[in-house]
Amino acid sequence: MIAVCPLSRLAETIVAARARRVLSLLSLEMAAPRLPGIAPEDHLTLRFHDIVEPTTGHVHPCDNHVAEALAFAAGPDPIVVHCYAGISRSTAMAFAIACAREPSRDERDLAAALRRASPMATPNRLIVRLADDALGRQGRMAAAIAAIGRGEDAFEGAPFTLAPAATP
């Protein structure tokens, strides 16, 4: 299971998801959250801004960020992925992790599950494109996210989970 939330709802989401691993996606100027009960090796903080192209004075997501996140999230253990608002960076990375954890699952199915779970999700297109390349999905991830469109306007998203597809 992959749980996604804004920073303001991180503690309660960790408890609700029974997660022992946390992926924080934060801007450079933000302080890393304190996570009682989470071992330091089970908390990865990646720092970049929520932008979709290089911009002077900002750090954009890059292939190293995606590779590090995917390696950290490998395996079936529940993980919480959060960013400041729980709308863009975290939803993009959760989608990427879901695609990595379920390599045979159709990207459109995963994107539709993301939209059902979060009407506000607007995954960062650059993160999705980088993950698409890293996972060899040949543009299918980016196309699936483009197909679900922009999410509802919101200051922050509500916590949600992406669960693996049911096995027959």
PDB file of C-alpha atoms in Angstrom:
ATOM      1  CA  MET A   1       0.000   0.000   0.000  1.00  0.00           C
ATOM      2  CA  ILE A   2       1.115   3.538  -0.791  1.00  0.00           C
ATOM      3  CA  ALA A   3      -0.364   6.310   1.339  1.00  0.00           C
ATOM      4  CA  VAL A   4      -0.169   9.924   0.187  1.00  0.00           C
ATOM      5  CA  CYS A   5      -0.733  13.040   2.251  1.00  0.00           C
ATOM      6  CA  PRO A   6       0.192  16.673   2.810  1.00  0.00           C
ATOM      7  CA  LEU A   7       2.797  17.551   5.423  1.00  0.00           C
ATOM      8  CA  SER A   8       0.071  18.793   7.785  1.00  0.00           C
ATOM      9  CA  ARG A   9      -1.473  15.291   7.960  1.00  0.00           C
ATOM     10  CA  LEU A  10       1.736  13.243   8.007  1.00  0.00           C
ATOM     11  CA  ALA A  11       1.638  11.905  11.583  1.00  0.00           C
ATOM     12  CA  GLU A  12      -1.950  10.683  11.366  1.00  0.00           C
ATOM     13  CA  THR A  13      -1.354   9.136   7.931  1.00  0.00           C
ATOM     14  CA  ILE A  14       1.652   7.165   9.164  1.00  0.00           C
ATOM     15  CA  VAL A  15      -0.481   5.726  11.966  1.00  0.00           C
ATOM     16  CA  ALA A  16      -3.497   5.009   9.742  1.00  0.00           C
ATOM     17  CA  ALA A  17      -1.345   3.304   7.086  1.00  0.00           C
ATOM     18  CA  ARG A  18       0.703   1.410   9.673  1.00  0.00           C
ATOM     19  CA  ALA A  19       3.704   2.463   7.659  1.00  0.00           C
ATOM     20  CA  ARG A  20       7.287   2.115   8.767  1.00  0.00           C
ATOM     21  CA  ARG A  21       8.736   3.928   5.747  1.00  0.00           C
ATOM     22  CA  VAL A  22       8.294   7.577   4.781  1.00  0.00           C
ATOM     23  CA  LEU A  23       9.334   9.430   1.634  1.00  0.00           C
ATOM     24  CA  SER A  24       9.409  13.215   2.092  1.00  0.00           C
ATOM     25  CA  LEU A  25       9.482  15.408  -1.034  1.00  0.00           C
ATOM     26  CA  LEU A  26      10.252  18.927   0.102  1.00  0.00           C
ATOM     27  CA  SER A  27      11.603  22.220  -1.148  1.00  0.00           C
ATOM     28  CA  LEU A  28      15.113  23.120  -0.062  1.00  0.00           C
ATOM     29  CA  GLU A  29      13.989  25.715   2.467  1.00  0.00           C
ATOM     30  CA  MET A  30      11.577  23.425   4.331  1.00  0.00           C
ATOM     31  CA  ALA A  31      12.585  21.681   7.536  1.00  0.00           C
ATOM     32  CA  ALA A  32      12.413  17.898   7.484  1.00  0.00           C
ATOM     33  CA  PRO A  33       9.603  16.582   9.682  1.00  0.00           C
ATOM     34  CA  ARG A  34      10.310  14.718  12.899  1.00  0.00           C
ATOM     35  CA  LEU A  35       8.951  11.228  12.711  1.00  0.00           C
ATOM     36  CA  PRO A  36       8.704   9.467  16.062  1.00  0.00           C
ATOM     37  CA  GLY A  37       8.646   5.718  15.590  1.00  0.00           C
ATOM     38  CA  ILE A  38      10.283   5.823  12.143  1.00  0.00           C
ATOM     39  CA  ALA A  39      13.918   4.682  12.051  1.00  0.00           C
ATOM     40  CA  PRO A  40      16.248   7.160  10.317  1.00  0.00           C
ATOM     41  CA  GLU A  41      17.072   4.606   7.600  1.00  0.00           C
ATOM     42  CA  ASP A  42      13.348   4.272   6.878  1.00  0.00           C
ATOM     43  CA  HIS A  43      12.892   7.988   6.141  1.00  0.00           C
ATOM     44  CA  LEU A  44      14.168   9.449   2.898  1.00  0.00           C
ATOM     45  CA  THR A  45      13.938  13.175   2.239  1.00  0.00           C
ATOM     46  CA  LEU A  46      14.431  14.394  -1.318  1.00  0.00           C
ATOM     47  CA  ARG A  47      14.657  18.122  -1.885  1.00  0.00           C
ATOM     48  CA  PHE A  48      13.415  19.840  -5.015  1.00  0.00           C
ATOM     49  CA  HIS A  49      10.785  22.379  -5.959  1.00  0.00           C
ATOM     50  CA  ASP A  50       7.401  21.580  -7.459  1.00  0.00           C
ATOM     51  CA  ILE A  51       8.214  22.754 -10.964  1.00  0.00           C
ATOM     52  CA  VAL A  52       7.954  21.016 -14.326  1.00  0.00           C
ATOM     53  CA  GLU A  53      10.910  22.618 -16.092  1.00  0.00           C
ATOM     54  CA  PRO A  54      14.243  24.113 -15.044  1.00  0.00           C
ATOM     55  CA  THR A  55      13.747  27.565 -13.534  1.00  0.00           C
ATOM     56  CA  THR A  56      16.475  29.909 -12.360  1.00  0.00           C
ATOM     57  CA  GLY A  57      16.816  29.856  -8.587  1.00  0.00           C
ATOM     58  CA  HIS A  58      14.924  26.574  -8.166  1.00  0.00           C
ATOM     59  CA  VAL A  59      15.859  22.910  -8.086  1.00  0.00           C
ATOM     60  CA  HIS A  60      13.756  20.848 -10.466  1.00  0.00           C
ATOM     61  CA  PRO A  61      13.061  17.137 -10.065  1.00  0.00           C
ATOM     62  CA  CYS A  62      15.698  15.052 -11.862  1.00  0.00           C
ATOM     63  CA  ASP A  63      16.348  11.441 -12.763  1.00  0.00           C
ATOM     64  CA  ASN A  64      18.474  10.944  -9.624  1.00  0.00           C
ATOM     65  CA  HIS A  65      15.549  11.967  -7.405  1.00  0.00           C
ATOM     66  CA  VAL A  66      13.266   9.484  -9.134  1.00  0.00           C
ATOM     67  CA  ALA A  67      15.848   6.677  -9.042  1.00  0.00           C
ATOM     68  CA  GLU A  68      16.518   7.242  -5.349  1.00  0.00           C
ATOM     69  CA  ALA A  69      12.797   7.294  -4.515  1.00  0.00           C
ATOM     70  CA  LEU A  70      12.066   4.147  -6.523  1.00  0.00           C
ATOM     71  CA  ALA A  71      14.961   2.282  -4.898  1.00  0.00           C
ATOM     72  CA  PHE A  72      13.836   3.384  -1.431  1.00  0.00           C
ATOM     73  CA  ALA A  73      10.227   2.347  -2.082  1.00  0.00           C
ATOM     74  CA  ALA A  74      11.041  -1.021  -3.661  1.00  0.00           C
ATOM     75  CA  GLY A  75       9.234  -3.896  -2.036  1.00  0.00           C
ATOM     76  CA  PRO A  76       5.723  -4.416  -0.771  1.00  0.00           C
ATOM     77  CA  ASP A  77       5.958  -2.643   2.605  1.00  0.00           C
ATOM     78  CA  PRO A  78       3.448   0.145   3.251  1.00  0.00           C
ATOM     79  CA  ILE A  79       4.986   3.542   2.609  1.00  0.00           C
ATOM     80  CA  VAL A  80       3.806   7.100   3.138  1.00  0.00           C
ATOM     81  CA  VAL A  81       4.734   9.611   0.448  1.00  0.00           C
ATOM     82  CA  HIS A  82       4.193  13.254   1.237  1.00  0.00           C
ATOM     83  CA  CYS A  83       5.035  16.708   0.015  1.00  0.00           C
ATOM     84  CA  TYR A  84       3.899  20.070   1.333  1.00  0.00           C
ATOM     85  CA  ALA A  85       0.380  20.000  -0.139  1.00  0.00           C
ATOM     86  CA  GLY A  86      -0.094  16.335  -1.047  1.00  0.00           C
ATOM     87  CA  ILE A  87      -1.236  17.267  -4.553  1.00  0.00           C
ATOM     88  CA  SER A  88       1.622  17.300  -7.068  1.00  0.00           C
ATOM     89  CA  ARG A  89       5.061  15.938  -6.100  1.00  0.00           C
ATOM     90  CA  SER A  90       3.731  13.226  -3.798  1.00  0.00           C
ATOM     91  CA  THR A  91       0.973  12.068  -6.154  1.00  0.00           C
ATOM     92  CA  ALA A  92       3.452  11.857  -9.044  1.00  0.00           C
ATOM     93  CA  MET A  93       5.926   9.844  -6.980  1.00  0.00           C
ATOM     94  CA  ALA A  94       3.183   7.595  -5.591  1.00  0.00           C
ATOM     95  CA  PHE A  95       2.068   6.887  -9.170  1.00  0.00           C
ATOM     96  CA  ALA A  96       5.685   6.104 -10.115  1.00  0.00           C
ATOM     97  CA  ILE A  97       6.083   3.773  -7.126  1.00  0.00           C
ATOM     98  CA  ALA A  98       2.819   2.021  -7.978  1.00  0.00           C
ATOM     99  CA  CYS A  99       3.999   1.517 -11.568  1.00  0.00           C
ATOM    100  CA  ALA A 100       7.324   0.132 -10.309  1.00  0.00           C
ATOM    101  CA  ARG A 101       5.651  -2.203  -7.814  1.00  0.00           C
ATOM    102  CA  GLU A 102       3.173  -3.488 -10.413  1.00  0.00           C
ATOM    103  CA  PRO A 103       5.108  -3.626 -13.688  1.00  0.00           C
ATOM    104  CA  SER A 104       2.403  -5.543 -15.550  1.00  0.00           C
ATOM    105  CA  ARG A 105      -0.475  -3.293 -14.446  1.00  0.00           C
ATOM    106  CA  ASP A 106      -1.774  -0.936 -17.107  1.00  0.00           C
ATOM    107  CA  GLU A 107      -0.739   2.676 -16.558  1.00  0.00           C
ATOM    108  CA  ARG A 108      -4.240   3.906 -17.391  1.00  0.00           C
ATOM    109  CA  ASP A 109      -5.664   1.654 -14.682  1.00  0.00           C
ATOM    110  CA  LEU A 110      -3.194   3.034 -12.132  1.00  0.00           C
ATOM    111  CA  ALA A 111      -3.886   6.636 -13.199  1.00  0.00           C
ATOM    112  CA  ALA A 112      -7.650   6.028 -12.938  1.00  0.00           C
ATOM    113  CA  ALA A 113      -7.155   4.526  -9.458  1.00  0.00           C
ATOM    114  CA  LEU A 114      -5.173   7.639  -8.502  1.00  0.00           C
ATOM    115  CA  ARG A 115      -7.977   9.916  -9.727  1.00  0.00           C
ATOM    116  CA  ARG A 116     -10.631   7.896  -7.863  1.00  0.00           C
ATOM    117  CA  ALA A 117      -8.563   8.056  -4.682  1.00  0.00           C
ATOM    118  CA  SER A 118      -7.836  11.782  -4.983  1.00  0.00           C
ATOM    119  CA  PRO A 119      -9.960  14.211  -6.988  1.00  0.00           C
ATOM    120  CA  MET A 120      -7.335  16.887  -6.176  1.00  0.00           C
ATOM    121  CA  ALA A 121      -4.297  14.975  -7.463  1.00  0.00           C
ATOM    122  CA  THR A 122      -2.376  16.859 -10.121  1.00  0.00           C
ATOM    123  CA  PRO A 123       0.801  14.792 -10.507  1.00  0.00           C
ATOM    124  CA  ASN A 124       3.947  16.720 -11.365  1.00  0.00           C
ATOM    125  CA  ARG A 125       4.413  16.027 -15.090  1.00  0.00           C
ATOM    126  CA  LEU A 126       8.205  16.164 -14.942  1.00  0.00           C
ATOM    127  CA  ILE A 127       8.397  13.535 -12.189  1.00  0.00           C
ATOM    128  CA  VAL A 128       6.001  11.325 -14.162  1.00  0.00           C
ATOM    129  CA  ARG A 129       8.049  11.712 -17.351  1.00  0.00           C
ATOM    130  CA  LEU A 130      11.299  10.917 -15.529  1.00  0.00           C
ATOM    131  CA  ALA A 131       9.739   7.858 -13.906  1.00  0.00           C
ATOM    132  CA  ASP A 132       8.280   6.783 -17.250  1.00  0.00           C
ATOM    133  CA  ASP A 133      11.807   6.849 -18.715  1.00  0.00           C
ATOM    134  CA  ALA A 134      13.340   5.108 -15.682  1.00  0.00           C
ATOM    135  CA  LEU A 135      10.763   2.313 -15.773  1.00  0.00           C
ATOM    136  CA  GLY A 136      10.841   1.890 -19.558  1.00  0.00           C
ATOM    137  CA  ARG A 137       7.120   2.548 -19.899  1.00  0.00           C
ATOM    138  CA  GLN A 138       7.636   4.254 -23.295  1.00  0.00           C
ATOM    139  CA  GLY A 139       5.488   7.317 -22.605  1.00  0.00           C
ATOM    140  CA  ARG A 140       2.507   5.363 -21.311  1.00  0.00           C
ATOM    141  CA  MET A 141       2.759   6.786 -17.786  1.00  0.00           C
ATOM    142  CA  ALA A 142       2.849  10.359 -19.056  1.00  0.00           C
ATOM    143  CA  ALA A 143      -0.074   9.684 -21.404  1.00  0.00           C
ATOM    144  CA  ALA A 144      -2.128   8.097 -18.613  1.00  0.00           C
ATOM    145  CA  ILE A 145      -1.603  11.083 -16.311  1.00  0.00           C
ATOM    146  CA  ALA A 146      -2.406  13.506 -19.140  1.00  0.00           C
ATOM    147  CA  ALA A 147      -5.638  11.567 -19.725  1.00  0.00           C
ATOM    148  CA  ILE A 148      -6.894  12.030 -16.141  1.00  0.00           C
ATOM    149  CA  GLY A 149      -6.225  15.769 -16.380  1.00  0.00           C
ATOM    150  CA  ARG A 150      -5.710  18.347 -13.723  1.00  0.00           C
ATOM    151  CA  GLY A 151      -7.299  17.707 -10.357  1.00  0.00           C
ATOM    152  CA  GLU A 152      -9.723  19.928  -8.500  1.00  0.00           C
ATOM    153  CA  ASP A 153      -8.286  23.165  -7.135  1.00  0.00           C
ATOM    154  CA  ALA A 154      -7.318  22.853  -3.480  1.00  0.00           C
ATOM    155  CA  PHE A 155      -4.885  24.309  -0.977  1.00  0.00           C
ATOM    156  CA  GLU A 156      -3.924  20.794   0.072  1.00  0.00           C
ATOM    157  CA  GLY A 157      -5.010  17.284  -0.703  1.00  0.00           C
ATOM    158  CA  ALA A 158      -6.718  14.841   1.608  1.00  0.00           C
ATOM    159  CA  PRO A 159      -4.782  11.720   2.603  1.00  0.00           C
ATOM    160  CA  PHE A 160      -5.480   8.684   0.410  1.00  0.00           C
ATOM    161  CA  THR A 161      -4.058   5.288  -0.426  1.00  0.00           C
ATOM    162  CA  LEU A 162      -3.175   3.447  -3.601  1.00  0.00           C
ATOM    163  CA  ALA A 163      -3.531  -0.281  -3.062  1.00  0.00           C
ATOM    164  CA  PRO A 164      -2.241  -3.008  -5.368  1.00  0.00           C
ATOM    165  CA  ALA A 165      -4.674  -4.504  -7.827  1.00  0.00           C
ATOM    166  CA  ALA A 166      -6.653  -7.416  -6.484  1.00  0.00           C
ATOM    167  CA  THR A 167      -5.247 -10.740  -7.580  1.00  0.00           C
ATOM    168  CA  PRO A 168      -7.685 -13.177  -9.202  1.00  0.00           C
TER     169      PRO A 168
END
